Amino acid sequence: MFEKVLIANRGEIALRIHRACREMGIRTVAVHSTADDNAMHVRLADESVCIGPPPARDSYLNIPAILSAAAITGADAIHPGLGFLAESADFAAMVEEHGFTFIGPSAEHIRLMGDKVTAKRAAVALGIPVVPGSAGGVADAAAAAEAAAQIGYPVLVKAAGGGGGRGMRVARNLEELEIAVPQAQGEAKAFFGNGEVYLERYLGKPRHIEVQILADGQGGVIHLGERDCSLQRKHQKILEETPSPALNVAERQQLLTTATDAMRKLGYKSAGTIEFLYQDGAFFFIEMNTRLQVEHPISEMVSGIDIVREQIRIADGAPLGYRQEEVRLAGHAIECRINAENPETFAPSPGCVSSYHVPGGLGVRVDSALYQGYTVPPQYDSLVAKLVVHGTSRNECLMRLRRALEEYVIGGIETTIPLHQRLVAAADFINGDYDIHWLERFLTRR
Ligand code: ADP
């Protein structure tokens, strides 16, 4: 087993990985920018190396600095966490070329799934149904118009290299499409350095349902159930739950079997998530994330399986520690993403956390790098905490979540806790009756 792991990330996810390493007797190396000198991930790690100034491109995305940090500290392996370099096939390859183990899938699988056009093609070949759309990328508005005539309006223009809900444009007719294509191309080029766009049928009332996979690359593939991530704002997830209140037993089984069979065929290794849209009883693949996901804790809460620990064991060459028959998914879990933002305008609210009190008790887990006196820097993602709650039933989970949200105090900065309090009191949410567009409507209601 590895003796020392470098964690190429920051914030709560760096802590999450540190915790798994600690429990496995592995020493940890934190890397950080100068904005994160006092960050909790730096404080808790066995060693830390400053890798550059605050902008992520100079620090958390600085591959030579990260590889140098691994070399001087004598790390055996590098865990990329999520975001930053986690889905960079080049980074994964370079880590291995420099003699370290990359704790994640092969560079080849990251590359295949990182481009949504090639990912959709791969999904079809693996027997996964995809959202109807253009056969590949569309070069310009004219090509898009041709494809849209086949697909039928409304269509969604999406970036092949997209992520984080960016670079997407809905077009309800030809006129809108002619504007949407160049706009989406420009945005895609600016954000992802790849201007390629493709078209998909725009689904009117889908749910976002994804499957958590663990695979060892030696034939062992299991799922840890599904997650319903339909509560979204600007295509970004706000709250996730498992199991999905929308699925019946047969639909769930079909979804989970399709996903695991596909990953076995692919020879996938490590943790991964296959994302689907679900509408009118049918599932359509949208993308695969070849990494740990923000919402992974809800799957851990219902399965009792430590996903990061399994990632590390698999990267070390061990077979999966579980067979599917041994995985018991019990009860219900919900995660609230708590962002340092105004809960109504969503304007970022970095600054000093003047008071801090975390909820606790049975079935409550908080993944956060906050502490009293810590200053949330303005340079990075606004996610500052994940409140994860487990109950034997969805109802118990909801009661517990309300109670935990009441207890949580984060003073000095604005957070989205009040938004979550409104959500857990909303009748549609309580009834499990929501799709990916529900939250945007709910936010304008007030
Ligand atoms: P990203 O990688 O940017 O997160 P995804 O392809 O995963 O992009 O899509 C993000 C979200 O956008 C989905 O969860 C869903 O809410 C919405 N979306 C994506 N494709 C479609 C579609 N064809 N129709 C309607 N909504 C979609």
Short mmCIF file of C-alpha atoms and ligand atoms in Angstrom, two decimals:
data_model
loop_
_atom_site.label_atom_id
_atom_site.label_comp_id
_atom_site.label_asym_id
_atom_site.label_seq_id
_atom_site.Cartn_x
_atom_site.Cartn_y
_atom_site.Cartn_z
CA MET A 1 0.00 0.00 0.00
CA PHE A 2 1.09 3.58 -0.62
CA GLU A 3 2.98 5.22 2.23
CA LYS A 4 2.38 8.79 1.17
CA VAL A 5 -0.29 10.40 -1.00
CA LEU A 6 -0.21 13.93 -2.38
CA ILE A 7 -3.66 15.51 -2.54
CA ALA A 8 -3.78 17.90 -5.51
CA ASN A 9 -6.77 19.90 -4.34
CA ARG A 10 -8.13 22.19 -1.63
CA GLY A 11 -11.17 22.73 0.57
CA GLU A 12 -13.56 20.08 1.80
CA ILE A 13 -12.61 17.53 -0.86
CA ALA A 14 -8.93 17.70 0.10
CA LEU A 15 -9.97 17.05 3.71
CA ARG A 16 -12.22 14.20 2.62
CA ILE A 17 -9.28 12.48 0.90
CA HIS A 18 -6.96 13.23 3.81
CA ARG A 19 -9.41 11.49 6.15
CA ALA A 20 -9.52 8.34 4.04
CA CYS A 21 -5.72 8.27 3.87
CA ARG A 22 -5.39 8.73 7.62
CA GLU A 23 -7.72 5.84 8.34
CA MET A 24 -5.62 3.67 6.01
CA GLY A 25 -2.37 4.64 7.74
CA ILE A 26 -1.17 6.66 4.73
CA ARG A 27 0.70 9.92 5.24
CA THR A 28 -0.59 12.95 3.33
CA VAL A 29 0.96 15.88 1.50
CA ALA A 30 -1.18 18.99 1.01
CA VAL A 31 -0.47 21.47 -1.76
CA HIS A 32 -1.77 25.01 -1.57
CA SER A 33 -1.71 28.47 -3.08
CA THR A 34 -0.63 31.51 -1.07
CA ALA A 35 -4.36 32.28 -0.58
CA ASP A 36 -4.67 29.02 1.36
CA ASP A 37 -1.77 29.31 3.84
CA ASN A 38 -4.22 28.92 6.72
CA ALA A 39 -6.57 26.43 5.12
CA MET A 40 -7.68 23.39 7.09
CA HIS A 41 -6.39 20.93 4.48
CA VAL A 42 -2.92 22.41 4.99
CA ARG A 43 -3.22 22.30 8.76
CA LEU A 44 -4.29 18.67 8.93
CA ALA A 45 -1.92 17.17 6.36
CA ASP A 46 1.37 15.63 7.49
CA GLU A 47 3.29 17.89 5.13
CA SER A 48 2.42 20.80 2.88
CA VAL A 49 3.99 22.53 -0.10
CA CYS A 50 3.08 25.96 -1.43
CA ILE A 51 2.68 25.62 -5.20
CA GLY A 52 1.99 29.17 -6.30
CA PRO A 53 -0.04 32.38 -6.11
CA PRO A 54 -3.87 32.51 -5.67
CA PRO A 55 -5.09 32.17 -9.30
CA ALA A 56 -5.81 28.47 -9.87
CA ARG A 57 -3.93 28.41 -13.19
CA ASP A 58 -0.75 29.30 -11.28
CA SER A 59 -1.27 26.88 -8.39
CA TYR A 60 -3.93 24.15 -8.34
CA LEU A 61 -3.68 23.78 -12.13
CA ASN A 62 0.11 24.13 -12.20
CA ILE A 63 1.21 20.62 -13.20
CA PRO A 64 5.00 21.14 -12.96
CA ALA A 65 4.62 22.62 -9.45
CA ILE A 66 2.43 19.72 -8.31
CA LEU A 67 4.77 17.07 -9.74
CA SER A 68 7.74 18.82 -8.12
CA ALA A 69 5.91 18.85 -4.79
CA ALA A 70 5.31 15.10 -5.12
CA ALA A 71 8.98 14.51 -5.96
CA ILE A 72 10.46 16.55 -3.10
CA THR A 73 8.13 15.04 -0.50
CA GLY A 74 8.61 11.48 -1.80
CA ALA A 75 4.90 10.82 -2.43
CA ASP A 76 3.95 7.49 -4.03
CA ALA A 77 0.63 8.55 -5.48
CA ILE A 78 -1.44 11.62 -6.33
CA HIS A 79 -5.18 11.99 -5.73
CA PRO A 80 -6.63 14.79 -7.89
CA GLY A 81 -9.92 15.17 -5.96
CA LEU A 82 -12.55 16.82 -8.16
CA GLY A 83 -12.51 19.93 -10.30
CA PHE A 84 -9.07 21.40 -11.11
CA LEU A 85 -6.99 18.59 -12.73
CA ALA A 86 -9.28 15.67 -11.87
CA GLU A 87 -10.45 15.23 -15.45
CA SER A 88 -7.24 16.15 -17.22
CA ALA A 89 -6.08 13.10 -19.15
CA ASP A 90 -2.73 14.85 -19.71
CA PHE A 91 -2.25 15.27 -15.98
CA ALA A 92 -3.12 11.62 -15.30
CA ALA A 93 -0.60 10.54 -17.96
CA MET A 94 2.13 12.84 -16.67
CA VAL A 95 1.66 11.66 -13.09
CA GLU A 96 2.29 8.08 -14.23
CA GLU A 97 5.19 9.08 -16.53
CA HIS A 98 6.90 10.66 -13.55
CA GLY A 99 6.69 7.45 -11.58
CA PHE A 100 3.73 8.23 -9.33
CA THR A 101 0.42 6.42 -9.25
CA PHE A 102 -2.61 8.41 -10.36
CA ILE A 103 -5.53 7.65 -8.03
CA GLY A 104 -8.21 7.55 -10.68
CA PRO A 105 -9.02 5.93 -14.01
CA SER A 106 -6.66 5.51 -16.96
CA ALA A 107 -5.77 8.60 -19.00
CA GLU A 108 -7.41 6.84 -21.95
CA HIS A 109 -10.79 6.57 -20.20
CA ILE A 110 -10.57 10.15 -18.92
CA ARG A 111 -9.96 11.33 -22.48
CA LEU A 112 -12.74 9.20 -23.94
CA MET A 113 -15.36 10.48 -21.48
CA GLY A 114 -13.97 14.02 -21.21
CA ASP A 115 -15.16 14.87 -24.69
CA LYS A 116 -18.94 14.59 -24.65
CA VAL A 117 -19.17 13.80 -28.33
CA THR A 118 -16.81 10.81 -28.08
CA ALA A 119 -18.42 9.87 -24.74
CA LYS A 120 -21.87 9.65 -26.33
CA ARG A 121 -20.48 7.52 -29.13
CA ALA A 122 -18.84 5.24 -26.57
CA ALA A 123 -22.11 5.04 -24.61
CA VAL A 124 -24.00 3.88 -27.70
CA ALA A 125 -21.33 1.24 -28.37
CA LEU A 126 -21.63 0.08 -24.75
CA GLY A 127 -25.39 -0.35 -25.04
CA ILE A 128 -26.45 2.78 -23.12
CA PRO A 129 -29.32 4.82 -24.56
CA VAL A 130 -28.36 8.47 -25.19
CA VAL A 131 -30.36 11.69 -25.62
CA PRO A 132 -31.29 11.94 -29.31
CA GLY A 133 -29.08 14.50 -31.01
CA SER A 134 -26.58 15.34 -33.72
CA ALA A 135 -24.37 12.44 -34.81
CA GLY A 136 -21.27 14.34 -33.73
CA GLY A 137 -20.14 17.94 -33.47
CA VAL A 138 -21.79 20.59 -35.66
CA ALA A 139 -19.40 22.95 -37.45
CA ASP A 140 -21.68 25.96 -37.89
CA ALA A 141 -25.26 27.23 -37.75
CA ALA A 142 -26.10 25.69 -41.13
CA ALA A 143 -24.99 22.21 -40.05
CA ALA A 144 -26.81 22.71 -36.76
CA ALA A 145 -30.00 23.67 -38.60
CA GLU A 146 -29.82 20.47 -40.61
CA ALA A 147 -29.36 18.37 -37.47
CA ALA A 148 -32.11 20.25 -35.61
CA ALA A 149 -34.57 19.56 -38.41
CA GLN A 150 -33.98 15.85 -37.77
CA ILE A 151 -34.05 16.06 -33.97
CA GLY A 152 -37.01 18.44 -33.67
CA TYR A 153 -37.15 21.68 -31.64
CA PRO A 154 -36.47 22.71 -28.95
CA VAL A 155 -32.81 21.70 -29.05
CA LEU A 156 -29.94 22.26 -26.65
CA VAL A 157 -26.59 23.42 -28.01
CA LYS A 158 -23.89 21.88 -25.79
CA ALA A 159 -20.11 22.14 -25.60
CA ALA A 160 -18.18 18.93 -26.33
CA GLY A 161 -15.62 19.93 -23.73
CA GLY A 162 -18.24 21.29 -21.33
CA GLY A 163 -18.60 21.03 -17.58
CA GLY A 164 -20.18 22.83 -14.65
CA GLY A 165 -23.31 23.60 -16.64
CA ARG A 166 -21.47 26.09 -18.86
CA GLY A 167 -21.66 26.54 -22.61
CA MET A 168 -25.28 25.39 -23.00
CA ARG A 169 -27.95 27.25 -25.01
CA VAL A 170 -31.57 26.35 -25.70
CA ALA A 171 -32.97 27.09 -29.16
CA ARG A 172 -36.71 26.85 -29.74
CA ASN A 173 -36.60 27.55 -33.47
CA LEU A 174 -34.23 28.16 -36.38
CA GLU A 175 -33.87 31.85 -35.58
CA GLU A 176 -32.77 31.15 -32.03
CA LEU A 177 -30.46 28.40 -33.23
CA GLU A 178 -28.60 30.74 -35.57
CA ILE A 179 -27.79 32.94 -32.58
CA ALA A 180 -27.21 30.10 -30.08
CA VAL A 181 -24.59 28.21 -32.10
CA PRO A 182 -21.96 30.97 -32.39
CA GLN A 183 -22.66 32.04 -28.80
CA ALA A 184 -22.17 28.52 -27.46
CA GLN A 185 -19.05 28.09 -29.62
CA GLY A 186 -17.57 31.31 -28.24
CA GLU A 187 -18.34 30.39 -24.66
CA ALA A 188 -17.01 26.87 -25.14
CA LYS A 189 -13.77 28.19 -26.63
CA ALA A 190 -13.34 30.70 -23.78
CA PHE A 191 -14.09 28.28 -20.94
CA PHE A 192 -12.82 24.95 -22.20
CA GLY A 193 -10.36 25.87 -24.96
CA ASN A 194 -12.42 23.71 -27.32
CA GLY A 195 -15.09 25.42 -29.41
CA GLU A 196 -16.79 22.23 -30.62
CA VAL A 197 -20.53 22.08 -29.97
CA TYR A 198 -23.21 19.45 -30.58
CA LEU A 199 -27.00 19.30 -30.40
CA GLU A 200 -29.37 17.37 -28.22
CA ARG A 201 -33.12 17.28 -27.97
CA TYR A 202 -34.01 19.63 -25.12
CA LEU A 203 -36.05 17.62 -22.65
CA GLY A 204 -38.91 19.55 -21.05
CA LYS A 205 -39.31 17.82 -17.69
CA PRO A 206 -36.50 15.34 -17.04
CA ARG A 207 -34.92 14.34 -13.78
CA HIS A 208 -31.16 14.07 -13.49
CA ILE A 209 -30.40 10.60 -12.16
CA GLU A 210 -26.87 9.21 -11.98
CA VAL A 211 -25.26 5.93 -11.00
CA GLN A 212 -22.23 5.62 -8.72
CA ILE A 213 -19.83 2.99 -9.99
CA LEU A 214 -16.78 1.38 -8.42
CA ALA A 215 -14.65 -0.80 -10.68
CA ASP A 216 -11.27 -2.44 -10.20
CA GLY A 217 -10.26 -2.98 -13.84
CA GLN A 218 -9.98 -6.72 -13.03
CA GLY A 219 -13.58 -7.60 -13.78
CA GLY A 220 -14.99 -6.37 -10.47
CA VAL A 221 -17.70 -3.74 -11.01
CA ILE A 222 -20.33 -2.67 -8.50
CA HIS A 223 -22.84 0.16 -8.23
CA LEU A 224 -23.79 1.96 -5.03
CA GLY A 225 -27.26 2.84 -6.25
CA GLU A 226 -28.42 6.01 -7.94
CA ARG A 227 -28.51 9.69 -6.96
CA ASP A 228 -31.25 12.10 -7.93
CA CYS A 229 -29.64 15.48 -8.62
CA SER A 230 -32.60 17.22 -10.23
CA LEU A 231 -32.57 20.22 -7.90
CA GLN A 232 -30.41 22.52 -10.01
CA ARG A 233 -29.86 26.19 -10.64
CA LYS A 234 -28.22 27.15 -13.92
CA HIS A 235 -27.59 23.44 -14.59
CA GLN A 236 -25.64 23.18 -11.33
CA LYS A 237 -26.65 20.82 -8.56
CA ILE A 238 -27.91 22.30 -5.28
CA LEU A 239 -29.25 19.29 -3.36
CA GLU A 240 -29.01 15.56 -4.06
CA GLU A 241 -30.78 12.52 -2.68
CA THR A 242 -30.65 8.75 -2.84
CA PRO A 243 -32.64 6.72 -3.66
CA SER A 244 -34.50 8.75 -6.28
CA PRO A 245 -38.15 9.25 -5.27
CA ALA A 246 -39.07 8.98 -8.97
CA LEU A 247 -38.08 5.39 -9.75
CA ASN A 248 -39.94 2.14 -9.25
CA VAL A 249 -38.08 -1.08 -8.48
CA ALA A 250 -37.98 -2.32 -12.08
CA GLU A 251 -36.76 1.00 -13.53
CA ARG A 252 -34.07 1.27 -10.87
CA GLN A 253 -32.85 -2.25 -11.52
CA GLN A 254 -32.70 -1.68 -15.25
CA LEU A 255 -30.76 1.56 -14.85
CA LEU A 256 -28.23 0.12 -12.41
CA THR A 257 -27.69 -3.03 -14.46
CA THR A 258 -27.23 -1.06 -17.69
CA ALA A 259 -24.60 1.13 -16.03
CA THR A 260 -22.62 -1.69 -14.39
CA ASP A 261 -22.70 -3.87 -17.53
CA ALA A 262 -21.38 -0.95 -19.59
CA MET A 263 -18.51 -0.30 -17.19
CA ARG A 264 -17.58 -3.99 -17.20
CA LYS A 265 -17.48 -3.95 -21.00
CA LEU A 266 -15.36 -0.79 -20.97
CA GLY A 267 -12.88 -2.30 -18.51
CA TYR A 268 -13.23 0.82 -16.38
CA LYS A 269 -11.09 1.19 -13.27
CA SER A 270 -11.73 3.46 -10.22
CA ALA A 271 -14.81 5.41 -9.11
CA GLY A 272 -17.01 6.91 -11.79
CA THR A 273 -20.48 8.28 -12.31
CA ILE A 274 -22.75 7.81 -15.28
CA GLU A 275 -25.26 10.62 -15.62
CA PHE A 276 -28.69 10.21 -17.18
CA LEU A 277 -31.76 12.26 -17.83
CA TYR A 278 -34.96 10.39 -17.01
CA GLN A 279 -38.28 11.34 -18.54
CA ASP A 280 -41.53 9.45 -19.12
CA GLY A 281 -40.04 6.17 -17.95
CA ALA A 282 -36.98 6.33 -20.24
CA PHE A 283 -33.31 6.93 -19.46
CA PHE A 284 -30.88 8.85 -21.66
CA PHE A 285 -27.13 9.07 -21.06
CA ILE A 286 -25.76 12.63 -20.95
CA GLU A 287 -22.22 12.19 -19.70
CA MET A 288 -19.81 10.23 -17.54
CA ASN A 289 -17.63 11.76 -14.84
CA THR A 290 -14.39 9.84 -14.44
CA ARG A 291 -13.73 11.06 -10.92
CA LEU A 292 -15.06 11.42 -7.40
CA GLN A 293 -18.16 13.63 -7.30
CA VAL A 294 -19.23 16.34 -4.86
CA GLU A 295 -22.35 14.34 -3.97
CA HIS A 296 -20.57 11.00 -3.35
CA PRO A 297 -21.27 11.10 0.43
CA ILE A 298 -24.97 10.28 0.06
CA SER A 299 -24.01 6.98 -1.61
CA GLU A 300 -21.59 6.32 1.25
CA MET A 301 -24.32 7.03 3.80
CA VAL A 302 -26.72 4.44 2.38
CA SER A 303 -24.07 1.83 1.52
CA GLY A 304 -21.58 2.22 4.37
CA ILE A 305 -18.81 1.99 1.76
CA ASP A 306 -15.97 4.52 1.78
CA ILE A 307 -15.65 5.45 -1.90
CA VAL A 308 -12.31 7.24 -1.51
CA ARG A 309 -10.82 4.29 0.35
CA GLU A 310 -11.91 2.00 -2.49
CA GLN A 311 -10.40 4.40 -5.06
CA ILE A 312 -7.08 4.25 -3.22
CA ARG A 313 -7.15 0.45 -2.85
CA ILE A 314 -8.00 0.02 -6.54
CA ALA A 315 -5.20 2.38 -7.61
CA ASP A 316 -2.85 0.26 -5.52
CA GLY A 317 -3.84 -2.77 -7.59
CA ALA A 318 -6.20 -4.43 -5.13
CA PRO A 319 -9.45 -6.01 -6.31
CA LEU A 320 -12.72 -4.41 -5.16
CA GLY A 321 -13.40 -5.05 -1.51
CA TYR A 322 -17.08 -5.88 -2.19
CA ARG A 323 -19.24 -7.99 -4.45
CA GLN A 324 -22.59 -6.56 -5.55
CA GLU A 325 -24.46 -9.07 -3.35
CA GLU A 326 -22.60 -7.71 -0.33
CA VAL A 327 -23.68 -4.13 -0.95
CA ARG A 328 -26.75 -3.29 1.08
CA LEU A 329 -28.33 0.07 0.35
CA ALA A 330 -30.23 1.08 3.46
CA GLY A 331 -32.44 4.07 4.19
CA HIS A 332 -32.34 7.48 2.57
CA ALA A 333 -29.71 10.20 2.35
CA ILE A 334 -29.76 13.85 1.27
CA GLU A 335 -26.92 16.31 0.71
CA CYS A 336 -27.30 20.09 0.81
CA ARG A 337 -24.54 22.01 -0.95
CA ILE A 338 -23.86 25.05 1.18
CA ASN A 339 -22.27 27.86 -0.79
CA ALA A 340 -20.80 31.14 0.45
CA GLU A 341 -23.39 33.12 -1.50
CA ASN A 342 -26.35 35.36 -0.90
CA PRO A 343 -29.29 32.89 -0.75
CA GLU A 344 -31.45 35.08 -3.00
CA THR A 345 -29.14 36.78 -5.48
CA PHE A 346 -26.44 34.07 -5.38
CA ALA A 347 -23.76 36.79 -5.30
CA PRO A 348 -20.53 35.32 -3.86
CA SER A 349 -19.93 36.12 -0.21
CA PRO A 350 -16.31 35.39 0.68
CA GLY A 351 -14.90 36.71 3.96
CA CYS A 352 -14.15 35.84 7.55
CA VAL A 353 -16.22 33.20 9.34
CA SER A 354 -16.84 34.99 12.63
CA SER A 355 -18.75 32.19 14.34
CA TYR A 356 -19.15 28.54 13.52
CA HIS A 357 -21.27 25.76 14.95
CA VAL A 358 -21.72 22.43 13.17
CA PRO A 359 -24.78 20.23 13.59
CA GLY A 360 -24.27 16.68 14.84
CA GLY A 361 -26.16 13.71 16.16
CA LEU A 362 -27.27 10.42 14.65
CA GLY A 363 -27.15 10.31 10.85
CA VAL A 364 -25.57 13.75 10.38
CA ARG A 365 -22.31 14.32 8.51
CA VAL A 366 -20.70 17.63 7.63
CA ASP A 367 -17.91 17.75 5.05
CA SER A 368 -16.36 21.19 5.28
CA ALA A 369 -13.00 22.88 5.68
CA LEU A 370 -14.49 25.87 7.53
CA TYR A 371 -13.54 26.88 11.07
CA GLN A 372 -14.14 29.92 13.22
CA GLY A 373 -11.74 32.71 12.22
CA TYR A 374 -11.10 31.23 8.75
CA THR A 375 -11.36 33.60 5.81
CA VAL A 376 -13.06 32.17 2.73
CA PRO A 377 -10.92 33.42 -0.19
CA PRO A 378 -12.67 34.96 -3.21
CA GLN A 379 -10.65 33.07 -5.83
CA TYR A 380 -12.24 29.64 -5.71
CA ASP A 381 -15.52 27.75 -5.93
CA SER A 382 -18.15 29.02 -3.49
CA LEU A 383 -18.99 25.57 -2.07
CA VAL A 384 -17.92 25.73 1.58
CA ALA A 385 -19.80 22.86 3.21
CA LYS A 386 -21.86 19.78 2.50
CA LEU A 387 -24.50 18.84 5.01
CA VAL A 388 -25.27 15.16 4.54
CA VAL A 389 -28.08 13.48 6.45
CA HIS A 390 -29.17 9.85 6.63
CA GLY A 391 -32.47 8.40 7.88
CA THR A 392 -34.14 5.00 7.79
CA SER A 393 -36.83 6.49 5.55
CA ARG A 394 -37.10 9.59 3.34
CA ASN A 395 -39.43 11.12 5.88
CA GLU A 396 -37.02 10.57 8.76
CA CYS A 397 -34.22 11.96 6.60
CA LEU A 398 -36.22 15.11 5.90
CA MET A 399 -37.07 15.67 9.58
CA ARG A 400 -33.41 15.23 10.48
CA LEU A 401 -32.28 17.54 7.71
CA ARG A 402 -34.62 20.30 8.92
CA ARG A 403 -33.28 19.91 12.42
CA ALA A 404 -29.64 19.92 11.25
CA LEU A 405 -30.14 23.02 9.08
CA GLU A 406 -31.58 24.81 12.12
CA GLU A 407 -28.49 23.95 14.17
CA TYR A 408 -25.92 24.99 11.58
CA VAL A 409 -24.40 28.41 12.32
CA ILE A 410 -21.97 30.01 9.86
CA GLY A 411 -21.52 33.64 10.92
CA GLY A 412 -19.83 36.54 9.15
CA ILE A 413 -20.54 35.40 5.59
CA GLU A 414 -23.77 34.78 3.74
CA THR A 415 -24.57 31.18 2.87
CA THR A 416 -27.28 29.25 1.07
CA ILE A 417 -28.54 27.64 4.31
CA PRO A 418 -31.75 29.77 4.21
CA LEU A 419 -32.41 28.54 0.67
CA HIS A 420 -32.17 24.92 1.84
CA GLN A 421 -34.54 25.72 4.70
CA ARG A 422 -37.09 27.00 2.19
CA LEU A 423 -36.55 23.93 0.02
CA VAL A 424 -37.12 21.37 2.75
CA ALA A 425 -40.40 23.12 3.61
CA ALA A 426 -41.70 23.14 0.02
CA ALA A 427 -44.60 20.76 -0.66
CA ASP A 428 -43.30 19.63 -4.08
CA PHE A 429 -39.93 18.75 -2.63
CA ILE A 430 -41.51 16.94 0.32
CA ASN A 431 -43.57 14.94 -2.17
CA GLY A 432 -40.51 14.20 -4.29
CA ASP A 433 -42.31 15.87 -7.15
CA TYR A 434 -39.69 17.89 -9.02
CA ASP A 435 -37.70 17.92 -12.27
CA ILE A 436 -34.52 19.77 -13.34
CA HIS A 437 -36.49 22.97 -14.05
CA TRP A 438 -38.45 23.01 -10.79
CA LEU A 439 -35.94 24.96 -8.68
CA GLU A 440 -35.64 27.84 -11.15
CA ARG A 441 -39.44 28.25 -11.04
CA PHE A 442 -39.47 27.95 -7.25
CA LEU A 443 -36.85 30.72 -6.96
CA THR A 444 -38.98 33.18 -8.90
CA ARG A 445 -42.12 32.34 -6.89
CA ARG A 446 -41.60 34.10 -3.56
P1 ADP B 1 -22.12 19.62 -17.40
O1 ADP B 1 -21.00 18.70 -17.69
O2 ADP B 1 -21.85 21.04 -17.79
O3 ADP B 1 -22.65 19.48 -16.01
P2 ADP B 1 -24.31 17.93 -18.42
O4 ADP B 1 -24.36 17.34 -19.77
O5 ADP B 1 -23.97 17.01 -17.29
O6 ADP B 1 -23.30 19.20 -18.41
O7 ADP B 1 -25.68 18.64 -18.11
C1 ADP B 1 -25.87 19.41 -16.96
C2 ADP B 1 -27.35 19.64 -16.74
O8 ADP B 1 -27.92 20.33 -17.86
C3 ADP B 1 -28.17 18.38 -16.61
O9 ADP B 1 -28.17 17.87 -15.30
C4 ADP B 1 -29.53 18.89 -17.01
O10 ADP B 1 -30.13 19.61 -15.95
C5 ADP B 1 -29.23 19.87 -18.13
N1 ADP B 1 -29.29 19.20 -19.44
C6 ADP B 1 -28.27 18.58 -20.07
N2 ADP B 1 -28.68 18.04 -21.25
C7 ADP B 1 -30.00 18.32 -21.36
C8 ADP B 1 -31.02 18.04 -22.34
N3 ADP B 1 -30.76 17.36 -23.46
N4 ADP B 1 -32.28 18.49 -22.10
C9 ADP B 1 -32.56 19.20 -20.98
N5 ADP B 1 -31.66 19.48 -20.03
C10 ADP B 1 -30.40 19.06 -20.19
#
